[in-house]
Tab-separated table of C-alpha atoms in Angstrom:
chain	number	residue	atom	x	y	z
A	1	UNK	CA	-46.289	280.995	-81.969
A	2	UNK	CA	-49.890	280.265	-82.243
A	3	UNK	CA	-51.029	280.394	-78.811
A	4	UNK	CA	-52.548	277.704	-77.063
A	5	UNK	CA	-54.812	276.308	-79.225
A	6	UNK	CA	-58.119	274.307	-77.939
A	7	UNK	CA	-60.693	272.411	-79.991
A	8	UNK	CA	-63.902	272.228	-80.730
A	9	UNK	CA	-64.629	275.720	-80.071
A	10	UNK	CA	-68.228	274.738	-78.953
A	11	UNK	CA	-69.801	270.951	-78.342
A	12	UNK	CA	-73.414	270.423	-78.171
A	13	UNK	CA	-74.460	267.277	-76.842
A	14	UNK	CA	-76.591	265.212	-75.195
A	15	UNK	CA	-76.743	263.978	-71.322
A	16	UNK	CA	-75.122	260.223	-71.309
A	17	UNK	CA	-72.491	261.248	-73.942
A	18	UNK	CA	-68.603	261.197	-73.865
A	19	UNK	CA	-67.665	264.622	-74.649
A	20	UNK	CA	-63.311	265.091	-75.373
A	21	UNK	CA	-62.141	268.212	-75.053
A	22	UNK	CA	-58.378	269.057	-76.611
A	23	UNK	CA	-55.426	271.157	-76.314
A	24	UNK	CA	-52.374	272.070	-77.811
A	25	UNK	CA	-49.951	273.968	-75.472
A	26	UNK	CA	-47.216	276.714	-75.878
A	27	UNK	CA	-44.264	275.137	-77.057
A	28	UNK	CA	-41.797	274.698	-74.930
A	29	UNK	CA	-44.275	275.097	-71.827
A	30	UNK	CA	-43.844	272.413	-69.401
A	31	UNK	CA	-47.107	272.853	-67.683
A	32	UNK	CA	-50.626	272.559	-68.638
A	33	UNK	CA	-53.609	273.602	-66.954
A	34	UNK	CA	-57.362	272.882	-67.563
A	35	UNK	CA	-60.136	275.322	-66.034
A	36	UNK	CA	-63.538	275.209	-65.957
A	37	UNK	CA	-65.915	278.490	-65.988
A	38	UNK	CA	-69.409	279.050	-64.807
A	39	UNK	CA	-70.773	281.870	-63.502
A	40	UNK	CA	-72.282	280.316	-60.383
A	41	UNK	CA	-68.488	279.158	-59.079
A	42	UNK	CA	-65.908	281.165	-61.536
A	43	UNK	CA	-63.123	280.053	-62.585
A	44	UNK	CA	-62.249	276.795	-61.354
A	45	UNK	CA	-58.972	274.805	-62.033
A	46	UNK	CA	-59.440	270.925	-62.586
A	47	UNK	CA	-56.479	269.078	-62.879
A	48	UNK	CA	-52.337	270.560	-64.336
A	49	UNK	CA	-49.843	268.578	-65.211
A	50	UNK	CA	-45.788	269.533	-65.048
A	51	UNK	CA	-43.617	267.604	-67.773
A	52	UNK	CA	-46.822	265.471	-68.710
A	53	UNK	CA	-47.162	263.682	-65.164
A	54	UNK	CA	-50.474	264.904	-63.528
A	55	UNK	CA	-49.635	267.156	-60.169
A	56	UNK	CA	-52.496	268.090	-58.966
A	57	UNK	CA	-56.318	266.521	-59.619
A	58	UNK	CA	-58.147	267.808	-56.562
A	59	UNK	CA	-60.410	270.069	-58.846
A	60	UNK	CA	-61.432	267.492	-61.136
A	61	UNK	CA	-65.142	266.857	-59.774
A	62	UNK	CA	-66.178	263.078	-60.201
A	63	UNK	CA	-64.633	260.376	-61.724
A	64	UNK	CA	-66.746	260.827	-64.890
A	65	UNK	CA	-63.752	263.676	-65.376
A	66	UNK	CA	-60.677	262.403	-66.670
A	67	UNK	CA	-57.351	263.642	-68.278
A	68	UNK	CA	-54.704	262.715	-69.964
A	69	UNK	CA	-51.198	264.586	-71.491
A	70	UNK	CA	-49.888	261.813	-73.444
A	71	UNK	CA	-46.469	263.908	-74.444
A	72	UNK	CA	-46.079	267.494	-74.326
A	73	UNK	CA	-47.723	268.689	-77.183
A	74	UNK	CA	-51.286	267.151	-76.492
A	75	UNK	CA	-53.249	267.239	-73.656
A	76	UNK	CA	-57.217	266.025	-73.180
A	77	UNK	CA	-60.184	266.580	-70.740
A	78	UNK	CA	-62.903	263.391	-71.184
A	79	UNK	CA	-66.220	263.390	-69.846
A	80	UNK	CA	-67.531	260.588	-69.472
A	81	UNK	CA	-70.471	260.398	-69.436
A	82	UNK	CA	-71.694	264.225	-69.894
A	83	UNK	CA	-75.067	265.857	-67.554
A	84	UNK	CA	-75.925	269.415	-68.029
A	85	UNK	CA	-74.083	270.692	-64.941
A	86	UNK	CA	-70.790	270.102	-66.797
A	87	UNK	CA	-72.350	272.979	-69.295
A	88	UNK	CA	-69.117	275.414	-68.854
A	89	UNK	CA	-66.734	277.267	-70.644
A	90	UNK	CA	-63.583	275.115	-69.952
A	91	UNK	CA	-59.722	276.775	-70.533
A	92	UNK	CA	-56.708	275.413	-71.168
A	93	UNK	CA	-53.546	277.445	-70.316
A	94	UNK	CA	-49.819	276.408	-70.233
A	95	UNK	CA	-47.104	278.184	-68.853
A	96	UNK	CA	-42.905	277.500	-68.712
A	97	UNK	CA	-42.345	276.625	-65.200
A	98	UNK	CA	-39.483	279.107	-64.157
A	99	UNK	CA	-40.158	279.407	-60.640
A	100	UNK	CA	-40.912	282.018	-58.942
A	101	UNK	CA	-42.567	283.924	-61.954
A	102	UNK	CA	-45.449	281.697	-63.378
A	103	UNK	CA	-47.565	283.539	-65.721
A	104	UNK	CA	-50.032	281.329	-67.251
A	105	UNK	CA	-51.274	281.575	-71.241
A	106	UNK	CA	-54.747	280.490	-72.036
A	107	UNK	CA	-56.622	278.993	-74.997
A	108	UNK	CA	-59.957	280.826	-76.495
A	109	UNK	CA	-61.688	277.837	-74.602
A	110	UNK	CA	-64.361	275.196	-75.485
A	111	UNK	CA	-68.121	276.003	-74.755
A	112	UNK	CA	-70.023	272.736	-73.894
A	113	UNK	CA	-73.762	272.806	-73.781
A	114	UNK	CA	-74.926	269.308	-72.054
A	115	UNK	CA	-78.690	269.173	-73.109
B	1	UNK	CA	-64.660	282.099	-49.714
B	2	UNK	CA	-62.257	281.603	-52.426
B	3	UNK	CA	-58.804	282.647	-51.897
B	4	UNK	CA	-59.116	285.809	-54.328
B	5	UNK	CA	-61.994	288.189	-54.035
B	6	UNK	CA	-62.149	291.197	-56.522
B	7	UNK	CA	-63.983	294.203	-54.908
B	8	UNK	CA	-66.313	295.627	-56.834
B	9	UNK	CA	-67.997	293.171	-58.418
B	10	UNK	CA	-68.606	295.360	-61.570
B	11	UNK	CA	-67.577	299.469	-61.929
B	12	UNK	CA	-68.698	301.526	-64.421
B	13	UNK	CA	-66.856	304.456	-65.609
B	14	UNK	CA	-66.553	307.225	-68.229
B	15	UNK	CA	-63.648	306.747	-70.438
B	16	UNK	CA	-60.396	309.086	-69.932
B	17	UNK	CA	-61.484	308.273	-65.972
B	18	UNK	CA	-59.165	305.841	-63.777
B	19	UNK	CA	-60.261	302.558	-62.707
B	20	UNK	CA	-59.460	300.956	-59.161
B	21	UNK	CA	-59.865	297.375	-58.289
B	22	UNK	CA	-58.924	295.611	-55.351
B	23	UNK	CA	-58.531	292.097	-54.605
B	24	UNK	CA	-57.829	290.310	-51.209
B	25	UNK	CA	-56.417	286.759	-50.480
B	26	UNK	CA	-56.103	284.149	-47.234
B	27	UNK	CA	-52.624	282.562	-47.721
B	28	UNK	CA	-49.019	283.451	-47.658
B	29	UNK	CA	-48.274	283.839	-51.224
B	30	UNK	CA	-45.579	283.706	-53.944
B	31	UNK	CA	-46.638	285.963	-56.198
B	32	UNK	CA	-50.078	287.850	-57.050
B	33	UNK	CA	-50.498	288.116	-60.736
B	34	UNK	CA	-53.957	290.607	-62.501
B	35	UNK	CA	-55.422	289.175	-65.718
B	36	UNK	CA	-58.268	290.339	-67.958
B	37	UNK	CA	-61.108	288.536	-69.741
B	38	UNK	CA	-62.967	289.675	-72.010
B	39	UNK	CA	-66.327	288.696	-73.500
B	40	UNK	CA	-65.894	285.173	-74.863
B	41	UNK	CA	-62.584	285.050	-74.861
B	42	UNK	CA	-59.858	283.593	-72.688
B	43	UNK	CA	-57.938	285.331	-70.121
B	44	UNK	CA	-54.395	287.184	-70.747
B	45	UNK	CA	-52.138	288.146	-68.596
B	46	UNK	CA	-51.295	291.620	-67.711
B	47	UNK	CA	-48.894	291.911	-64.512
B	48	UNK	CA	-47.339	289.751	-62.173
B	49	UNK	CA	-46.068	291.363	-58.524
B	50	UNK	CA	-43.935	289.499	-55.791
B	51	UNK	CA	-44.416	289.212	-52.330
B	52	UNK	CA	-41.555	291.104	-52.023
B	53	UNK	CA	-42.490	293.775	-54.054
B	54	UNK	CA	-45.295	296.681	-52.992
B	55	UNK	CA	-45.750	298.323	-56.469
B	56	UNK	CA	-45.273	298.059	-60.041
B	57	UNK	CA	-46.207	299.806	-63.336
B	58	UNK	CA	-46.694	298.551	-66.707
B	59	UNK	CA	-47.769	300.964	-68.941
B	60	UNK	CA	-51.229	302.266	-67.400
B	61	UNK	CA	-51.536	299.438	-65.025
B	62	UNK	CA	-50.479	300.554	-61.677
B	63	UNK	CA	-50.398	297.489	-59.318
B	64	UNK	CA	-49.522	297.335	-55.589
B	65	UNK	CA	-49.374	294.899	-53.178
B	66	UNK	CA	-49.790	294.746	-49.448
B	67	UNK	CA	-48.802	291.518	-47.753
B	68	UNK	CA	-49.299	292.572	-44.351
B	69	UNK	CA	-53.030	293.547	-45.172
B	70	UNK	CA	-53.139	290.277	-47.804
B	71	UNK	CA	-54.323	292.820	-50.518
B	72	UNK	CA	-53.514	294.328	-53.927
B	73	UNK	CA	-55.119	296.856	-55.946
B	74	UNK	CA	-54.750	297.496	-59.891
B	75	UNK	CA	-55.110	300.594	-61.452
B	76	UNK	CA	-56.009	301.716	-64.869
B	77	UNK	CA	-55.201	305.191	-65.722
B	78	UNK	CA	-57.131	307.080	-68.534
B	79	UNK	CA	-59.190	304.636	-69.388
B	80	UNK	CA	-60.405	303.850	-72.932
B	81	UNK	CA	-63.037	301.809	-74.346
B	82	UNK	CA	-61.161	298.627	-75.114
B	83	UNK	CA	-60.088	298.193	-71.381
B	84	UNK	CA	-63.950	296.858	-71.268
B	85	UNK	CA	-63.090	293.310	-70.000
B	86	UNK	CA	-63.417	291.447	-66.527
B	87	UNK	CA	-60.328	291.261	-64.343
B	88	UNK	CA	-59.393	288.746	-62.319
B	89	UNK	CA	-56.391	288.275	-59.324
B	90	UNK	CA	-54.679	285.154	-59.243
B	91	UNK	CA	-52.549	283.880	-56.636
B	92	UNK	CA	-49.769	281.132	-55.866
B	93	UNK	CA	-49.036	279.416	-52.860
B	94	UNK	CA	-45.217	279.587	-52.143
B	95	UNK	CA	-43.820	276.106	-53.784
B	96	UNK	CA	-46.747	275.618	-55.858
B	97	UNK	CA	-47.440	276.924	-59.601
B	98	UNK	CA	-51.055	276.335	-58.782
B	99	UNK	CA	-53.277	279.582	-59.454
B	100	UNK	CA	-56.034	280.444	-57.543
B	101	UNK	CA	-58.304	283.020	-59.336
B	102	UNK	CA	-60.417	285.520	-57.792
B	103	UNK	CA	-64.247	285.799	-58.477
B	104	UNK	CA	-63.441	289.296	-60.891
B	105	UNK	CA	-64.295	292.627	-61.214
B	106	UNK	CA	-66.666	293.348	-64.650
B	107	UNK	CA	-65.376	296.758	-65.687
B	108	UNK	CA	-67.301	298.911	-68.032
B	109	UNK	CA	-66.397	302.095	-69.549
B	110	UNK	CA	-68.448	304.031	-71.084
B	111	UNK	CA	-67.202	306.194	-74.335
């Protein structure tokens, strides 16, 4: 298996812009995850989902966040629209649900730079 | 304070040495799992120990865990250059998958 795969890799932009961010999970994982990484406030988790409904969106900061995991293959973080303080590393990380034992597997991650 | 807090914030070591970290939490938990970082790169898992569990080994990761104290500690024995990374605890609240990540310890080691 590939891994979890997340594209772009990097996005430059500019303040005002939609930025999407995508991700591919494990398959066979029935939950997806997205982070967010800074060093002033670590690793942060925004939003997972479990079988493609959304559980849990107390992380996600400001309704200029939104996500979406359309089936269970795709998932997508959309900021809309972007300011500098959403410059982060974000993650996304899927794991099989068994349980007690939930080890989570994460993407390389997408580096946005808000200018 | 978040609900995982690495202690130190960054060690520095010469290889071949052992490496300590500790990590300390607020809640009952489920599980405490350890996971490194390194530069650029996403985090990977390395061990996951249950509440009902005080130690386990993998390799030369040591981990315990101390539920009355709400603590764990990871060890790395002999140390080499590639175990460079940050490492972060991560823990789960009992019924919920959600992770809570600690703020990591930057470990260095120095060939």
């Amino acid at each position: 298996d590939a891994g979890v795969i997340q594209s772009p890799r990097h996005e430059v932009t500019e303040m005002g812009q939609e930025v999407t961010l995508r991700c591919k999970p494990i398959s066979g994982h029935n939950s997806l995850f997205w982070y967010r990484q800074t060093m002033m406030r670590g690793l942060e988790l925004l939003i997972y989902f479990n079988n493609n409904v959304p559980i849990d969106d107390s992380g996600m900061p400001e309704d200029r966040f939104s996500a979406k995991m359309p089936n269970a293959s795709f998932s997508t973080l959309k900021i809309q629209p972007s300011e500098p303080r959403d410059s982060a590393v974000y993650f996304c990380a899927s794991s099989l649900n068994r349980g007690r034992e939930n080890e989570q597997f994460f993407g390389p991650g997408t580096r946005l730079t808000v200018l | 304070s978040q609900q995982g807090e690495e202690d130190p914030q960054a060690l520095s070591i010469q290889e071949g040495e052992n490496a300590t970290m500790n990590c300390s939490y607020k809640t009952s938990i489920n599980n405490l799992q350890w996971y490194r970082q390194n530069s650029g790169r996403g985090l990977v898992h390395l061990i996951l120990i249950r509440s009902n569990e005080r130690e386990k080994h993998s390799g030369r990761l040591r981990v315990t865990l101390d539920t009355s104290k709400k603590s764990s500690s990871l060890l790395i024995t002999a140390s080499r250059a590639a175990d460079t990374a940050s490492y972060f605890c991560a823990t789960d609240a009992r019924g919920n998958e959600k992770l809570t990540f600690g703020t990591g310890t930057r470990l260095t080691i120095i060939p």
